[in-house]
Short mmCIF file of C-alpha atoms in Angstrom, two decimals:
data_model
loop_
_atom_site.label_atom_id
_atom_site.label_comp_id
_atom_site.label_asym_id
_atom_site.label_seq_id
_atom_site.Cartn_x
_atom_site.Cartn_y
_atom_site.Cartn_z
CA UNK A 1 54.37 95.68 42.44
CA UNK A 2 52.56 96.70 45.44
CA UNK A 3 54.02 93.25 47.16
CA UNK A 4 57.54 94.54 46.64
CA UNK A 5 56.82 97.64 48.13
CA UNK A 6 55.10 96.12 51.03
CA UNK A 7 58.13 93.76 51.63
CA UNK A 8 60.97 96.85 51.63
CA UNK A 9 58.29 98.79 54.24
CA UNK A 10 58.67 96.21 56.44
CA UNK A 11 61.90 95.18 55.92
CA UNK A 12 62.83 99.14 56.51
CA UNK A 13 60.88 98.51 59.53
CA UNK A 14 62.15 95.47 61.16
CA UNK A 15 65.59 97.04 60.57
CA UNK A 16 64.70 100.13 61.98
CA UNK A 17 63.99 98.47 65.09
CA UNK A 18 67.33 96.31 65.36
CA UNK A 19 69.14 99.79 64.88
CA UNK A 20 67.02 101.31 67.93
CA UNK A 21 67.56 97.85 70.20
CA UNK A 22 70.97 98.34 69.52
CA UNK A 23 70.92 101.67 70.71
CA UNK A 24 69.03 101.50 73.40
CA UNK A 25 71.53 98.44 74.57
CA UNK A 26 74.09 100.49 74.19
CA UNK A 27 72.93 103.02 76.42
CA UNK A 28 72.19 101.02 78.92
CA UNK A 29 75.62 99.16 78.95
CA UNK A 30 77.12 102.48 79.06
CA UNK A 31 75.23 103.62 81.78
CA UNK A 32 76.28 100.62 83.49
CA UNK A 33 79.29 101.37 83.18
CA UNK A 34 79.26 104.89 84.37
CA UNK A 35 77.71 103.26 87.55
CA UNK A 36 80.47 101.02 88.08
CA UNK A 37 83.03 103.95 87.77
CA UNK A 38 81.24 105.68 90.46
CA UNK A 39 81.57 102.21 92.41
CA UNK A 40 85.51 102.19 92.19
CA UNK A 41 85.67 105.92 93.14
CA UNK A 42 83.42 105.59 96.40
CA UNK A 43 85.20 102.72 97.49
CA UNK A 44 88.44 104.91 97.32
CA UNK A 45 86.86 107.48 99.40
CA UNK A 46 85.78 104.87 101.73
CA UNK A 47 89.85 103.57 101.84
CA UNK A 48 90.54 107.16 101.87
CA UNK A 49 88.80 107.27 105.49
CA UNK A 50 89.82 103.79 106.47
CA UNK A 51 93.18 104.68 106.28
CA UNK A 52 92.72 107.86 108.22
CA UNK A 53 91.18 105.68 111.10
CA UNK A 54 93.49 103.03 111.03
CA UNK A 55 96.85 105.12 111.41
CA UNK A 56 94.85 107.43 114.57
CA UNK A 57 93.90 104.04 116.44
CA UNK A 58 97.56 102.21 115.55
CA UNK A 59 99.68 105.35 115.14
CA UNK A 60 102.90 103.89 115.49
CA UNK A 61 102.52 101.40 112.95
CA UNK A 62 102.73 103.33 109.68
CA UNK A 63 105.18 105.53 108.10
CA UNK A 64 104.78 109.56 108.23
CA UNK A 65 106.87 110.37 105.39
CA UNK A 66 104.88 108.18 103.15
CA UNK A 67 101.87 109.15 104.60
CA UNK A 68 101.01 111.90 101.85
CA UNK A 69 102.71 109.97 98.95
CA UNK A 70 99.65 107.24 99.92
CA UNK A 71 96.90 109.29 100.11
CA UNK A 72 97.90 110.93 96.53
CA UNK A 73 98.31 107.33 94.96
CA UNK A 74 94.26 106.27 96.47
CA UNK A 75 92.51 109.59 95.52
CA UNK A 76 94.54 110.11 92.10
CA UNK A 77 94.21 106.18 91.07
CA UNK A 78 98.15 106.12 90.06
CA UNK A 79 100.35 103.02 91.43
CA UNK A 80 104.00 104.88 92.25
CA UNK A 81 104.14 104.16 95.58
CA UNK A 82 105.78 100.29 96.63
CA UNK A 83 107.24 98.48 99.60
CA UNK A 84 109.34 95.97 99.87
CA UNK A 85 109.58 92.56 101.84
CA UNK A 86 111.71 91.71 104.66
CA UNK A 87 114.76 90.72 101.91
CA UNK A 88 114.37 93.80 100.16
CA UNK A 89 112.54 92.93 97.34
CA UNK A 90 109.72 95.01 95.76
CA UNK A 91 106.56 93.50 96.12
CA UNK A 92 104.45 92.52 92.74
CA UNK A 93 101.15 91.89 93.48
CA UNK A 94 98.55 92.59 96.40
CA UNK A 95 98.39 89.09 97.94
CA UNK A 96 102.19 90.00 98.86
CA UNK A 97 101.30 93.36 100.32
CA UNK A 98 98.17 91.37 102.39
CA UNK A 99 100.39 88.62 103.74
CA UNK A 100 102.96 90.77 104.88
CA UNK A 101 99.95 93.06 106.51
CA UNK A 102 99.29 90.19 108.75
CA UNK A 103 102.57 88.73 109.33
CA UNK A 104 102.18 87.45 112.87
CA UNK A 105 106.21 87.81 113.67
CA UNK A 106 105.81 91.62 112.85
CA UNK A 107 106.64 94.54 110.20
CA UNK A 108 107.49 97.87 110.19
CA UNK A 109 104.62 100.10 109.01
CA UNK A 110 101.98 97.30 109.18
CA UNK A 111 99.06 100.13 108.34
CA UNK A 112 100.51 100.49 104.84
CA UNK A 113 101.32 97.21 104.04
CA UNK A 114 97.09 96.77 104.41
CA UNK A 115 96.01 99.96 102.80
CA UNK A 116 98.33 99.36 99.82
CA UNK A 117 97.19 95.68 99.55
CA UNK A 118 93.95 96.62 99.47
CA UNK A 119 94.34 99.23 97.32
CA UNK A 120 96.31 97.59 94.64
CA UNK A 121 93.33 94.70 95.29
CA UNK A 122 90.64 97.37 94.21
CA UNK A 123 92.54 98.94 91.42
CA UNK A 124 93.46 95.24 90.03
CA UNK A 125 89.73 94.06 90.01
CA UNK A 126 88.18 97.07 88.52
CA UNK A 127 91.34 96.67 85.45
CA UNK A 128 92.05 100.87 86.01
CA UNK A 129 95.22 99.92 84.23
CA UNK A 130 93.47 98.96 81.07
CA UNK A 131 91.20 100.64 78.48
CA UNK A 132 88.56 102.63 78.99
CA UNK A 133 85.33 101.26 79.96
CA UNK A 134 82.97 102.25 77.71
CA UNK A 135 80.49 98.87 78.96
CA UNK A 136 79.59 97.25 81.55
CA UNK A 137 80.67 93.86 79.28
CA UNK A 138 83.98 95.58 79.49
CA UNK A 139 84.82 94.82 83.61
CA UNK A 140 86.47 91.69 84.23
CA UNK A 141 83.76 89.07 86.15
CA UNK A 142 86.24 86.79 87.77
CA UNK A 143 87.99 89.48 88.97
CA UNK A 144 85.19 91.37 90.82
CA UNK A 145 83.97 88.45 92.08
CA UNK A 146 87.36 87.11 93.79
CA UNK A 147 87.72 91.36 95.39
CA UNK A 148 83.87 90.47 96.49
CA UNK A 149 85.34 87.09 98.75
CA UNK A 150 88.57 88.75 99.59
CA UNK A 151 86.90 91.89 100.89
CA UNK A 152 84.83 89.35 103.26
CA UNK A 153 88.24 87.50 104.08
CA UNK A 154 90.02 91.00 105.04
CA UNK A 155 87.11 92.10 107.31
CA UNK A 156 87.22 88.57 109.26
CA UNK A 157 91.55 88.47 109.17
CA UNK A 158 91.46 92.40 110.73
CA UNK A 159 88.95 91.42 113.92
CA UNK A 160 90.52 88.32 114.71
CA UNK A 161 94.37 88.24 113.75
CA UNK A 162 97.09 88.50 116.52
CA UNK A 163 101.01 88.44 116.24
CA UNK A 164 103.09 85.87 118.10
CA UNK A 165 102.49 87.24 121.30
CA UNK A 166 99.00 86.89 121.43
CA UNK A 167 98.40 91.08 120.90
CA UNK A 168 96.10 92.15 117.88
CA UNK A 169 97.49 93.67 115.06
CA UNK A 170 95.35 96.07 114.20
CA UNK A 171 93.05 98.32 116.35
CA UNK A 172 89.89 98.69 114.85
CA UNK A 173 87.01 97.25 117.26
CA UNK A 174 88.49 97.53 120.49
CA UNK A 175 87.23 99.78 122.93
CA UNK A 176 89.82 102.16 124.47
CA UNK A 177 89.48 100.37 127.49
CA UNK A 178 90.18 96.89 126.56
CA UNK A 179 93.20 98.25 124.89
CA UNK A 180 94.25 99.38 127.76
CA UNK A 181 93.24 96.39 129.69
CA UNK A 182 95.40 94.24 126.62
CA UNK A 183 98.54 96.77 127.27
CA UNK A 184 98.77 96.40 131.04
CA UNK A 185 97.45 92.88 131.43
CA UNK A 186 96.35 92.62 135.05
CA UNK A 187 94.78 89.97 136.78
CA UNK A 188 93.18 91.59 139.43
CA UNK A 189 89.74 92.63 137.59
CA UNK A 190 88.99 94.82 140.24
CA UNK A 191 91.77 97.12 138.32
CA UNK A 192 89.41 97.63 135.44
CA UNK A 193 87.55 101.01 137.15
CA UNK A 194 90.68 102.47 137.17
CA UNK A 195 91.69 102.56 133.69
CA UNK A 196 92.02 105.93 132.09
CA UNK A 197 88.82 105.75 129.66
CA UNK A 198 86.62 104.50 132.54
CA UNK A 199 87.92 106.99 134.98
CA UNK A 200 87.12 110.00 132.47
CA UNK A 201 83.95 108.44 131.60
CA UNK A 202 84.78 108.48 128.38
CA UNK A 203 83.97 105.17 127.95
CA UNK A 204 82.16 102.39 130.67
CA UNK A 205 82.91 98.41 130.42
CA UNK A 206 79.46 98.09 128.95
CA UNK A 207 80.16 99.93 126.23
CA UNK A 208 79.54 98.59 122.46
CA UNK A 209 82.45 97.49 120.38
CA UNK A 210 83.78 100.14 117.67
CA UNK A 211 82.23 99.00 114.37
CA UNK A 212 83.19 102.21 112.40
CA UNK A 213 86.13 100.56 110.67
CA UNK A 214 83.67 97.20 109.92
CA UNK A 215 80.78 99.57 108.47
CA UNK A 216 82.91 101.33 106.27
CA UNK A 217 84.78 97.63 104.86
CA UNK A 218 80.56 96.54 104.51
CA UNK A 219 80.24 99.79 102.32
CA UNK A 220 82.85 98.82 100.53
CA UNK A 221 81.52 95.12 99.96
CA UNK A 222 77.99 96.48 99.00
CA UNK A 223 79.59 99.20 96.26
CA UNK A 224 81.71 95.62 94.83
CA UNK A 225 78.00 93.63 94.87
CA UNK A 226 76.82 96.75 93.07
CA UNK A 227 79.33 96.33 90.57
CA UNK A 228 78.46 92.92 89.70
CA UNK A 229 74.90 93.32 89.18
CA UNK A 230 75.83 95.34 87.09
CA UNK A 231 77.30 93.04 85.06
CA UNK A 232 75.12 90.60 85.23
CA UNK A 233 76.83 88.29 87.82
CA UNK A 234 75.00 87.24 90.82
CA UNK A 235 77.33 87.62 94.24
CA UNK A 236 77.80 84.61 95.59
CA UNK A 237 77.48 83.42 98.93
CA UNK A 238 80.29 83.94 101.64
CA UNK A 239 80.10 80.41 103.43
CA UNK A 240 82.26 80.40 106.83
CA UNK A 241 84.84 78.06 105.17
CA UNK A 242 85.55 80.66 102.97
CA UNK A 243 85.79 83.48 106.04
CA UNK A 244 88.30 81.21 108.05
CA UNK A 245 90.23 79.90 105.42
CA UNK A 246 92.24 83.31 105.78
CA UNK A 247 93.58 82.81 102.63
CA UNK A 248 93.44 85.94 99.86
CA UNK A 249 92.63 84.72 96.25
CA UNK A 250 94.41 85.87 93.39
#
């Protein structure tokens, strides 16, 4: 008799335990979870800003009356707003919005081609269309991992893609000097004291390169690598294959 009732304590006990591991797994995974939410919303607050630098450095280059429509979409997570290519023809996914962004023959309001690529990007990898996520388990992996290369990708394509004409096309690093210097292309060096920035001393032709727009794409890329620890994937490494291939994965 006292063997049975030796076997159910510990029996009670061992199950006990399983219940509490369970629990305390849960927890964590929703905890997880909670920290990957905050992930997606600081990366749309670091869009937010990108897309307020981008349109003051390239102002002619995205569309005003949109402007607002844009910033409600990014800050509210909703997906209402949606361009079209040259034939007309809504775009589907962000890889369309991303090629057209760096088009080298040139499109009308370039700036939100990019910001709506790589919003749509964002709000594709972190599944904001689905179900709630009440677990880490619940993000999608694959997806994560491809925004973690394709953020890499974007930051290399925006500092080094030109149009036909050999002109940038985006802004971002430049000081205002050079783009001045890239606008009036002199040969005469001599020329370069009197450009508007160095005359005002604004600027001088030592000056370092603008890497706001850069630190705020990194931020982005470190909240992403955030994510996937915290779902148990290890980022992988960004070889420079993978930087020049220019190609966006889907």
């Amino acid at each position: 008799m006292y063997k049975n009732l030796i076997f159910i304590y510990v029996l009670i006990i061992l199950f006990s335990g399983c219940v509490s591991n369970n629990n305390i797994k849960k927890v964590f995974q929703t905890h997880k979870a909670n920290q990957i939410s905050k992930d997606y919303n600081k990366i749309m607050n670091f869009l937010h800003d990108y897309k307020v630098k981008l349109d003051k450095r390239n102002p002619r280059y995205y569309n005003k009356t949109l402007e607002k429509a844009i910033y409600r979409q990014i800050n509210n997570n909703k997906t209402f707003v949606t361009l079209r290519d040259f034939d007309g023809k809504k775009l589907q996914n962000f890889k369309q919005y991303l090629d057209l962004a760096f088009d080298e023959k040139g499109i009308l309001n370039r700036n939100d081609y990019l910001v709506l690529g790589v919003y749509y990007m964002i709000y594709d990898a972190y599944s904001i269309a689905g179900q709630h996520k009440f677990t880490a388990l619940n993000y999608n992996k694959e997806k994560l991992e491809k925004l973690y290369k394709n953020l890499y990708i974007l930051k290399w394509k925006i500092r080094t893609s030109k149009d036909i004409n050999g002109n940038y096309l985006f802004l971002t690093w430049q000081n205002n000097w050079q783009v001045e210097y890239m606008q009036k292309k002199f040969d005469d060096l001599n020329k370069l004291k009197k450009l508007k920035s160095i005359i005002e001393k604004k600027e001088n032709l030592l000056s370092h390169s603008n890497f706001s727009f850069e630190v705020l794409l990194s931020l982005m890329i470190h909240k992403v690598e955030n994510s996937l620890e915290d779902i148990g994937a290890e980022p992988s490494d960004i070889t420079l294959d993978t930087l020049t291939s220019l190609v966006f994965i889907i």
